[in-house]
Coordinates of C-alpha atoms in Angstrom, one line a residue:
M26 CA 54.6 19.2 23.6
R27 CA 53.1 19.9 27.0
K28 CA 51.6 16.9 28.7
L29 CA 48.0 17.4 30.0
S30 CA 47.4 16.5 33.6
W31 CA 43.9 15.9 35.0
S32 CA 42.9 16.3 38.7
P33 CA 40.6 13.7 40.2
R34 CA 37.8 16.4 40.3
S35 CA 38.3 17.3 36.6
L36 CA 38.2 13.6 35.6
A37 CA 34.9 13.2 37.5
V38 CA 33.4 16.2 35.8
L39 CA 34.5 14.8 32.4
M40 CA 33.0 11.4 33.1
L41 CA 29.6 13.0 34.1
V42 CA 29.6 15.1 30.8
L43 CA 30.4 12.0 28.7
S44 CA 27.7 10.0 30.5
A45 CA 25.1 12.7 29.9
L46 CA 26.1 12.9 26.2
S47 CA 25.8 9.1 26.0
T48 CA 22.3 9.1 27.6
H49 CA 21.2 12.0 25.3
A50 CA 22.3 10.0 22.3
R51 CA 20.4 6.9 23.4
A52 CA 17.3 9.1 24.1
Q53 CA 17.3 10.1 20.4
E54 CA 16.7 6.5 19.3
L55 CA 13.1 5.2 19.0
F56 CA 14.2 1.7 19.9
P57 CA 17.4 2.2 21.9
R58 CA 19.6 -0.9 21.9
G59 CA 19.6 -2.6 25.3
R60 CA 16.9 -0.3 26.5
T61 CA 13.8 -1.6 24.7
R62 CA 10.9 -3.6 26.1
A63 CA 8.0 -5.0 24.2
V64 CA 4.6 -6.8 24.3
V65 CA 3.5 -8.3 21.0
V66 CA -0.2 -9.4 20.9
S67 CA -1.3 -11.3 17.8
A68 CA -4.6 -13.2 18.1
R69 CA -5.6 -15.1 15.0
A70 CA -7.5 -17.9 16.8
W71 CA -10.5 -17.5 19.1
A72 CA -12.4 -19.8 21.5
D73 CA -15.7 -18.2 20.4
R74 CA -16.2 -19.3 16.8
A75 CA -18.4 -16.3 16.2
F76 CA -15.1 -14.5 15.3
G77 CA -14.3 -17.1 12.7
A78 CA -12.1 -20.1 12.3
P79 CA -8.3 -19.9 13.2
D80 CA -6.4 -18.2 10.4
P81 CA -3.8 -20.7 9.1
G82 CA -2.1 -18.2 6.7
P83 CA 1.5 -16.9 6.9
R84 CA 2.3 -14.5 9.7
L85 CA 5.0 -12.0 10.6
D86 CA 4.5 -11.5 14.3
G87 CA 7.3 -13.9 15.2
D88 CA 9.7 -12.0 13.0
L89 CA 8.8 -8.8 14.8
V90 CA 9.4 -10.4 18.2
N91 CA 12.9 -11.4 17.0
V92 CA 13.7 -8.0 15.7
L93 CA 12.6 -6.3 18.9
A94 CA 14.5 -8.8 21.0
A95 CA 17.7 -7.8 19.3
N96 CA 17.2 -4.3 20.8
A97 CA 16.3 -5.6 24.3
R98 CA 18.7 -6.2 27.1
S99 CA 17.5 -9.8 27.2
R100 CA 15.0 -12.0 25.4
A101 CA 12.8 -11.9 28.6
D102 CA 12.2 -8.2 28.0
V103 CA 10.1 -9.0 24.9
V104 CA 6.8 -10.8 25.6
G105 CA 5.0 -12.5 22.6
L106 CA 1.4 -13.5 23.1
T107 CA -0.2 -15.4 20.1
D108 CA -3.5 -17.1 19.7
A109 CA -4.4 -19.1 22.8
Q110 CA -1.7 -17.3 24.8
A111 CA -3.4 -14.0 24.0
T112 CA -6.2 -14.1 26.6
L113 CA -7.5 -10.9 28.1
A114 CA -5.9 -11.6 31.5
N115 CA -2.5 -12.4 30.0
V116 CA -2.5 -9.3 27.9
R117 CA -3.5 -7.0 30.8
A118 CA -0.9 -8.6 33.1
S119 CA 1.9 -8.4 30.5
L120 CA 1.1 -4.7 29.8
A121 CA 1.1 -3.8 33.5
R122 CA 4.3 -5.8 34.2
Q123 CA 6.3 -4.5 31.3
A124 CA 5.2 -0.9 32.0
A125 CA 6.2 -1.2 35.6
A126 CA 9.6 -2.6 34.7
T127 CA 10.4 0.1 32.1
A128 CA 13.1 2.3 33.5
R129 CA 14.1 5.9 32.8
G130 CA 15.4 6.3 29.2
E131 CA 13.8 3.0 28.1
T132 CA 11.2 2.5 25.4
L133 CA 8.2 0.2 25.7
V134 CA 6.7 -1.1 22.4
V135 CA 3.2 -2.5 22.3
Y136 CA 2.1 -4.3 19.0
L137 CA -1.5 -5.3 18.4
G138 CA -2.7 -7.6 15.6
G139 CA -5.9 -9.5 14.9
I140 CA -9.6 -8.7 14.4
G141 CA -12.1 -6.5 16.3
G142 CA -15.0 -4.1 15.8
R143 CA -16.9 -1.6 17.8
L144 CA -18.9 -1.8 21.0
Q145 CA -22.5 -0.4 21.2
N146 CA -21.0 2.9 22.5
G147 CA -18.8 3.2 19.4
A148 CA -15.5 2.3 21.1
P149 CA -13.2 0.1 19.1
Y150 CA -12.1 -3.3 20.6
L151 CA -9.6 -6.1 19.9
A152 CA -10.9 -9.7 20.2
T153 CA -8.5 -11.6 22.4
F154 CA -8.5 -15.4 22.4
D155 CA -11.2 -15.6 25.1
T156 CA -13.4 -12.7 24.1
A157 CA -17.1 -13.6 24.1
S158 CA -19.2 -12.2 21.3
N159 CA -22.2 -12.0 23.7
A160 CA -20.2 -10.1 26.4
L161 CA -18.0 -7.8 24.5
P162 CA -17.9 -4.9 27.0
T163 CA -16.4 -7.1 29.7
T164 CA -14.3 -9.6 27.7
A165 CA -12.7 -7.5 24.8
L166 CA -9.6 -5.3 24.9
T167 CA -10.2 -1.6 24.4
G168 CA -8.0 1.5 24.2
P169 CA -8.8 2.9 27.7
D170 CA -8.2 -0.6 29.1
I171 CA -4.7 -0.6 27.6
A172 CA -4.0 2.9 28.8
R173 CA -5.0 2.0 32.4
H174 CA -2.7 -1.0 32.5
L175 CA 0.3 0.9 31.0
A176 CA -0.1 3.9 33.3
G177 CA -1.6 2.3 36.3
R178 CA 1.5 3.4 38.2
P179 CA 3.5 6.4 37.0
F180 CA 5.3 5.4 33.8
Q181 CA 9.1 6.0 34.2
G182 CA 10.3 5.2 30.7
A183 CA 11.1 7.7 27.9
L184 CA 8.4 6.7 25.5
I185 CA 5.6 4.2 24.7
V186 CA 5.3 3.2 21.0
L187 CA 1.9 1.6 20.0
L188 CA 1.8 -0.3 16.7
A189 CA -1.4 -1.9 15.3
D190 CA -2.0 -3.9 12.1
A191 CA -5.6 -4.3 10.8
A192 CA -8.7 -4.1 13.0
P193 CA -7.0 -3.1 16.3
A194 CA -5.9 0.3 14.7
G195 CA -8.7 2.2 16.5
V196 CA -7.8 0.5 19.8
A197 CA -4.1 1.7 19.6
L198 CA -5.1 5.2 18.6
A199 CA -7.6 5.4 21.4
A200 CA -5.0 4.2 23.9
A201 CA -2.5 6.8 22.7
D202 CA -5.0 9.6 23.2
E203 CA -5.7 8.4 26.8
L204 CA -2.0 8.1 27.6
S205 CA -1.2 11.5 26.2
R206 CA -4.0 13.1 28.3
A207 CA -2.4 11.4 31.3
G208 CA 1.0 13.1 30.5
V209 CA 2.7 9.9 29.2
P210 CA 5.0 10.4 26.2
V211 CA 3.5 8.2 23.4
V212 CA 3.7 7.5 19.7
A213 CA 1.1 5.4 17.8
L214 CA 1.2 4.2 14.2
A215 CA -1.7 2.1 12.9
S216 CA -2.4 0.5 9.5
V217 CA -5.7 2.4 9.1
E218 CA -7.6 5.3 10.6
A219 CA -9.6 4.7 13.8
S220 CA -12.8 5.1 11.7
N221 CA -12.0 2.3 9.3
A222 CA -11.9 -1.4 9.4
A223 CA -9.5 -3.5 7.4
P224 CA -8.5 -7.2 7.0
L225 CA -5.0 -8.3 8.1
T226 CA -2.9 -8.3 4.9
W227 CA 0.4 -7.9 6.9
T228 CA 1.3 -4.9 4.6
F229 CA 1.8 -2.7 7.7
T230 CA 3.9 -5.2 9.6
R231 CA 5.9 -6.2 6.5
T232 CA 6.8 -2.5 5.9
L233 CA 7.7 -2.0 9.5
L234 CA 10.1 -4.9 9.4
S235 CA 11.6 -3.6 6.2
V236 CA 12.4 -0.2 7.8
L237 CA 13.7 -1.8 11.0
G238 CA 16.0 -3.9 8.7
G239 CA 17.4 -0.7 7.1
D240 CA 15.7 -0.7 3.7
P241 CA 17.6 1.9 1.6
L242 CA 14.3 2.8 -0.2
A243 CA 13.1 4.2 3.1
D244 CA 15.9 6.7 3.3
R245 CA 14.1 9.8 2.0
N246 CA 16.9 12.3 2.5
G247 CA 19.9 10.0 1.7
D248 CA 21.6 10.5 5.1
R249 CA 21.8 6.7 5.7
Q250 CA 19.6 7.0 8.8
L251 CA 16.0 6.1 9.1
T252 CA 13.9 8.3 11.4
L253 CA 10.5 8.2 13.0
D254 CA 9.3 10.6 10.3
E255 CA 10.6 8.4 7.5
L256 CA 9.1 5.3 9.1
A257 CA 5.7 7.0 9.1
L258 CA 6.1 8.1 5.5
E259 CA 7.0 4.5 4.5
L260 CA 4.0 3.1 6.3
R261 CA 1.7 5.8 4.9
D262 CA 2.8 5.1 1.3
A263 CA 2.6 1.3 1.7
M264 CA -0.9 1.4 3.1
K265 CA -2.0 4.0 0.4
F266 CA -0.7 2.3 -2.7
L267 CA -0.9 -1.4 -1.7
D268 CA -4.1 -1.5 0.5
R269 CA -5.8 1.7 -0.4
Q270 CA -6.0 2.7 3.3
R271 CA -5.1 5.9 5.2
L272 CA -2.5 5.5 7.9
G273 CA -3.5 6.2 11.4
Q274 CA -1.0 8.2 13.4
F275 CA -0.6 9.9 16.8
D276 CA 2.7 11.6 17.6
K277 CA 1.8 14.8 19.5
G278 CA 5.0 16.5 20.9
Q279 CA 7.4 13.7 19.8
N280 CA 10.6 14.3 17.9
P281 CA 10.1 13.2 14.2
Q282 CA 13.9 12.7 13.9
L283 CA 14.1 9.9 16.5
L284 CA 16.4 7.3 15.0
V285 CA 14.7 4.0 14.0
A286 CA 17.5 2.2 12.1
R287 CA 20.5 2.7 10.0
V288 CA 20.5 1.9 6.3
R289 CA 22.0 -1.5 5.5
G290 CA 24.7 -1.8 2.9
G291 CA 28.0 -0.1 2.2
A292 CA 29.0 3.5 1.7
K293 CA 26.6 6.3 0.9
K294 CA 25.4 6.2 -2.7
A295 CA 23.8 8.8 -4.9
R296 CA 20.0 8.6 -4.6
T297 CA 17.7 9.1 -7.6
P298 CA 15.1 11.8 -6.8
D299 CA 12.2 9.5 -7.3
A300 CA 13.8 6.4 -5.6
G301 CA 11.2 4.6 -3.5
S302 CA 8.2 5.9 -5.4
Y303 CA 5.4 3.5 -6.3
V304 CA 4.9 2.8 -10.1
L305 CA 3.2 0.4 -12.4
V306 CA 5.2 -1.9 -14.8
P307 CA 3.9 -4.3 -17.4
G308 CA 4.0 -8.1 -17.0
E309 CA 5.6 -10.5 -19.4
D310 CA 2.4 -10.7 -21.6
R311 CA 1.9 -6.9 -21.3
R312 CA -1.7 -7.5 -20.5
Q313 CA -1.4 -6.9 -16.7
A314 CA 0.3 -4.1 -14.7
F315 CA 2.2 -4.8 -11.5
M316 CA 3.1 -2.6 -8.6
G317 CA 6.7 -1.8 -7.9
R318 CA 9.1 0.8 -6.4
V319 CA 11.8 2.7 -8.2
V320 CA 15.3 1.7 -7.1
K321 CA 17.3 3.7 -9.5
R322 CA 16.7 5.6 -12.7
T323 CA 19.3 5.8 -15.5
K324 CA 19.2 7.1 -19.0
G325 CA 16.4 5.2 -20.8
E326 CA 16.1 2.6 -18.1
V327 CA 14.5 2.2 -14.6
L328 CA 15.3 -0.4 -12.0
V329 CA 12.2 -1.5 -10.2
R330 CA 11.6 -3.8 -7.3
L331 CA 8.2 -5.5 -7.4
V332 CA 6.3 -5.3 -4.2
T333 CA 3.2 -7.5 -4.7
M334 CA 5.0 -10.9 -4.9
P335 CA 7.3 -12.6 -2.4
N336 CA 11.0 -12.6 -3.1
A337 CA 10.6 -10.6 -6.2
P338 CA 13.8 -9.6 -7.9
I339 CA 14.8 -6.1 -9.1
D340 CA 14.1 -5.9 -12.8
A341 CA 15.0 -3.3 -15.5
F342 CA 12.3 -1.6 -17.5
E343 CA 12.4 0.9 -20.3
S344 CA 11.4 4.4 -19.1
G345 CA 8.3 4.5 -21.3
D346 CA 7.0 1.3 -19.7
V347 CA 7.1 2.7 -16.1
Q348 CA 3.9 4.6 -15.3
P349 CA 2.9 6.5 -12.1
V350 CA 0.1 5.2 -9.9
T351 CA -3.0 7.4 -10.2
F352 CA -6.1 7.9 -8.2
R353 CA -9.5 9.4 -8.9
T354 CA -10.6 12.1 -6.5
F355 CA -14.0 13.9 -6.1
P356 CA -14.6 17.3 -4.7
V357 CA -16.1 17.9 -1.2
K358 CA -19.9 17.6 -1.1
S359 CA -19.9 15.1 -4.0
R360 CA -22.5 12.3 -3.6
L361 CA -20.8 9.0 -4.2
R362 CA -21.8 5.3 -4.4
I363 CA -19.4 3.3 -2.2
R364 CA -18.8 -0.4 -2.3
S365 CA -19.5 -1.9 1.1
G366 CA -19.3 -5.7 1.6
A367 CA -21.6 -7.3 -1.0
G368 CA -23.7 -4.1 -1.5
E369 CA -23.2 -0.4 -1.7
L370 CA -23.8 2.8 0.3
V371 CA -24.6 6.3 -0.9
G372 CA -22.7 9.1 1.0
R373 CA -21.4 12.6 0.7
V374 CA -17.7 13.7 0.8
R375 CA -17.1 15.7 3.9
L376 CA -13.3 16.1 3.5
L377 CA -10.6 15.4 0.9
D378 CA -7.1 14.6 2.1
D379 CA -4.6 13.6 -0.6
V380 CA -6.5 10.7 -2.3
F381 CA -8.8 9.9 0.6
H382 CA -12.4 11.0 0.9
S383 CA -14.0 11.2 4.4
M384 CA -17.5 9.9 3.8
Q385 CA -20.8 10.5 5.7
Y386 CA -23.5 8.1 4.7
K387 CA -27.2 8.8 4.2
G388 CA -29.4 7.5 7.0
Q389 CA -26.3 6.4 9.0
P390 CA -24.8 9.6 10.7
W391 CA -22.8 7.5 13.1
L392 CA -20.8 5.9 10.2
T393 CA -17.9 7.8 8.8
E394 CA -14.8 6.4 7.1
W395 CA -11.9 7.3 4.7
V396 CA -12.3 5.9 1.2
A397 CA -10.0 5.8 -1.8
D398 CA -11.0 5.3 -5.4
E399 CA -10.9 1.5 -5.3
R400 CA -14.2 1.4 -3.4
I401 CA -15.9 4.3 -5.3
L402 CA -18.4 2.9 -7.8
G403 CA -19.3 6.3 -9.2
V404 CA -21.3 9.5 -8.6
A405 CA -24.8 9.0 -7.2
T406 CA -27.4 10.5 -9.5
H407 CA -29.3 13.1 -7.6
V408 CA -33.0 13.0 -8.3
V409 CA -35.1 16.0 -7.2
P410 CA -38.3 14.5 -5.7
P411 CA -41.6 16.1 -6.7
P412 CA -43.3 18.3 -4.3
P413 CA -45.4 16.3 -1.8
P414 CA -49.2 16.3 -2.3
P415 CA -51.3 18.3 0.1
P416 CA -52.1 16.3 3.2
P417 CA -55.5 14.6 3.3
P418 CA -58.1 15.8 5.8
P419 CA -57.9 14.2 9.2
T420 CA -59.6 10.8 9.2
A421 CA -60.1 7.9 11.6
Q422 CA -57.3 5.3 11.7
T423 CA -57.4 1.7 12.8
L424 CA -54.1 0.0 14.0
T425 CA -54.1 -3.8 13.9
P426 CA -51.1 -5.4 15.6
V427 CA -49.4 -8.3 13.9
N428 CA -48.8 -10.9 16.6
P429 CA -46.3 -12.4 16.5
P430 CA -44.3 -9.9 14.5
E431 CA -43.4 -11.2 11.0
A432 CA -39.9 -11.1 9.6
V433 CA -39.7 -8.9 6.5
Q434 CA -37.3 -6.8 4.5
V435 CA -37.9 -3.1 4.2
E436 CA -36.7 -0.7 1.5
I437 CA -34.9 2.4 3.0
D438 CA -33.0 4.8 0.8
G439 CA -32.8 2.3 -2.0
R440 CA -31.5 -0.5 0.1
W441 CA -33.3 -3.6 1.6
W442 CA -32.9 -4.0 5.4
S443 CA -34.0 -6.9 7.6
G444 CA -36.7 -6.0 10.1
V445 CA -40.2 -7.1 11.5
L446 CA -43.7 -6.2 10.6
T447 CA -45.4 -5.1 13.9
A448 CA -48.8 -3.7 12.8
K449 CA -51.0 -2.6 9.9
M450 CA -52.6 0.8 9.8
T451 CA -55.9 1.2 7.9
T452 CA -57.4 4.6 6.9
P453 CA -60.2 5.5 4.5
L454 CA -57.6 6.3 1.9
N455 CA -55.0 3.5 2.1
V456 CA -53.3 0.8 4.2
L457 CA -49.8 1.3 5.7
W458 CA -47.6 -1.4 7.1
C459 CA -45.7 -0.5 10.4
V460 CA -42.2 -1.9 10.6
R461 CA -39.3 -1.9 13.0
V462 CA -35.7 -2.2 11.6
P463 CA -32.5 -2.2 13.8
M464 CA -29.9 0.1 12.2
G465 CA -26.7 0.2 14.3
P466 CA -27.2 2.3 17.5
R467 CA -30.7 3.4 16.4
T468 CA -34.0 1.7 15.3
F469 CA -36.0 2.7 12.3
E470 CA -39.7 2.6 13.2
E471 CA -42.3 3.9 10.6
C472 CA -45.5 3.0 8.8
V473 CA -44.7 2.7 5.1
Q474 CA -46.4 1.7 1.8
P475 CA -46.8 -2.1 1.4
A476 CA -44.7 -1.8 -1.9
R477 CA -41.7 -1.1 0.3
V478 CA -42.0 -4.3 2.3
R479 CA -41.3 -7.8 1.1
R480 CA -40.9 -11.3 2.5
P481 CA -37.3 -12.5 3.0
E482 CA -35.7 -13.8 -0.1
A483 CA -35.7 -17.5 -0.6
P484 CA -32.2 -19.2 -0.4
P485 CA -30.4 -19.3 -3.7
P486 CA -30.9 -22.4 -5.9
V487 CA -28.3 -25.2 -5.8
V488 CA -25.7 -24.8 -8.5
P489 CA -23.4 -27.5 -10.0
V490 CA -20.3 -28.2 -7.9
N491 CA -17.3 -26.3 -9.1
P492 CA -13.9 -28.0 -8.4
F493 CA -12.7 -24.7 -6.8
P494 CA -15.7 -22.8 -5.3
P495 CA -15.3 -19.4 -3.8
G496 CA -13.4 -19.6 -0.5
A497 CA -11.5 -22.8 -1.6
L498 CA -7.8 -22.9 -0.5
V499 CA -5.7 -23.6 -3.5
Q500 CA -2.2 -23.3 -4.9
V501 CA -1.5 -21.1 -8.0
D502 CA 1.5 -21.4 -10.3
W503 CA 3.3 -18.1 -10.9
K504 CA 6.5 -18.3 -13.0
G505 CA 7.1 -22.0 -12.2
K506 CA 6.5 -21.7 -8.4
W507 CA 3.3 -22.6 -6.5
Y508 CA 1.9 -20.0 -4.0
P509 CA -1.0 -20.4 -1.6
A510 CA -4.1 -18.6 -2.6
I511 CA -7.8 -18.4 -2.0
V512 CA -10.6 -18.4 -4.6
K513 CA -12.7 -15.2 -4.7
E514 CA -14.9 -16.0 -7.7
A515 CA -15.4 -19.1 -9.8
E516 CA -16.5 -19.6 -13.4
P517 CA -16.8 -22.8 -15.3
T518 CA -13.3 -22.6 -16.9
R519 CA -11.4 -20.0 -14.8
W520 CA -11.1 -18.7 -11.2
H521 CA -10.4 -15.3 -9.7
I522 CA -7.9 -15.8 -6.9
R523 CA -6.1 -13.8 -4.2
Y524 CA -2.6 -14.7 -3.0
E525 CA -2.5 -15.2 0.7
G526 CA -0.7 -12.5 2.7
W527 CA -0.4 -10.2 -0.3
S528 CA -2.3 -7.2 -1.5
E529 CA -5.5 -7.3 -3.6
M530 CA -3.5 -5.5 -6.3
W531 CA -2.1 -9.0 -7.3
N532 CA -5.6 -10.6 -7.7
E533 CA -5.9 -12.3 -11.1
W534 CA -8.0 -14.8 -13.1
V535 CA -6.3 -18.2 -13.7
T536 CA -7.2 -21.2 -15.8
I537 CA -7.1 -24.9 -14.9
D538 CA -3.4 -25.3 -15.9
R539 CA -2.3 -22.9 -13.2
I540 CA -4.5 -24.0 -10.2
K541 CA -4.6 -27.0 -8.0
A542 CA -6.0 -28.0 -4.6
R543 CA -3.8 -27.8 -1.5

């Protein structure tokens, strides 16, 4: 056999080719090992108590920091800012510092978690630890603010990945749009659309960690590799089935086959076509149905992993007991009653995408959101109003100011709003009350019939003390183990609870033998 000989010049060319191939391989990873930096911002406590008391519930931001640190060159390349550390100045400085340090071929990850809202101009914001509720434009973190600090000097890295759980979703998506316009390669995944608001249930972060850990159920094509596209599909389904929310996503021009993680476990196994799909299975008493995911389907039997309880095992169910999860949908232009807080809104369906309805609400043109069937109370009955009577002949009017203005409630489109009575208009035919009602970015000012105005309702009467009133922090027994929960509703002999950190799909009524104070 002839022995190959290499000249110094040939060896140099070979090394350059191998180096280029190695760099190309790393560039195909979303979080390249040894070439990932991160800033994790998770504010669940605030100096301004207008944002609420600190949240003592379980959290997953520390787990995410550890996972990202495993892909970094050193632990110092991953900055974690939680609660009192997450001040506006610290967040801005960390973003700018990490962006400036990100070298060619490296990925910068920015994770946002916490609460927020919208400024008067409609821009979404994240409340940092020191955000002041009376000075939001100058003390809250916004999408353009993030973009400025990430691209303040030319970004040299391969990609910026923005991740957001709960209220900061709109902030991350707005930042992604700004960065893309500036020519910065960026991907954003958020637990909800920018138009929606959602509580922090950790469903998004828990699913993200599951994919980063190589969950076999995330492997949609069975190739033992989890890609950016498969990560987005996992997050989309988790938010859809568990939280009834529509995933927010921005990935213009990015390769959907970027490698996120490799499937954990042994050799490649045959994959059931419906593996990973969400289903409903019966509980032990067969009176409740629980959410799960198909692991494997065999003849007459289905292996299902429950997803609404911690550390749930894989159980076997008869095929007939495993049912698909269904959603109600309504056609475009339908008028629907939508649950909103403690009341309801009436709106019209603008768009229908999968199981989500894009709603436009009557009297509030600035408010649009995506809604699934869990919040749909039913079709709004359309009543055709009678033709208006002919206008009366012009008459003299007398306007008497109410000074000082009186606090009242005004009926507008079937809903009572808080406002003030500013004047009373007297004509020969009737008397009208002139009111002013703040409604978001606009103000309702009109003279209406006195029947549409009422004094503010008196406070509710004092009711007997319940051992576990709504909002009480309790522990609930489930299969011999106690889990932290919060009381949503209370009756004399039973309580409706929600397990902390878990989807509302697991809410249930419990009796005194299964509940105790913490």
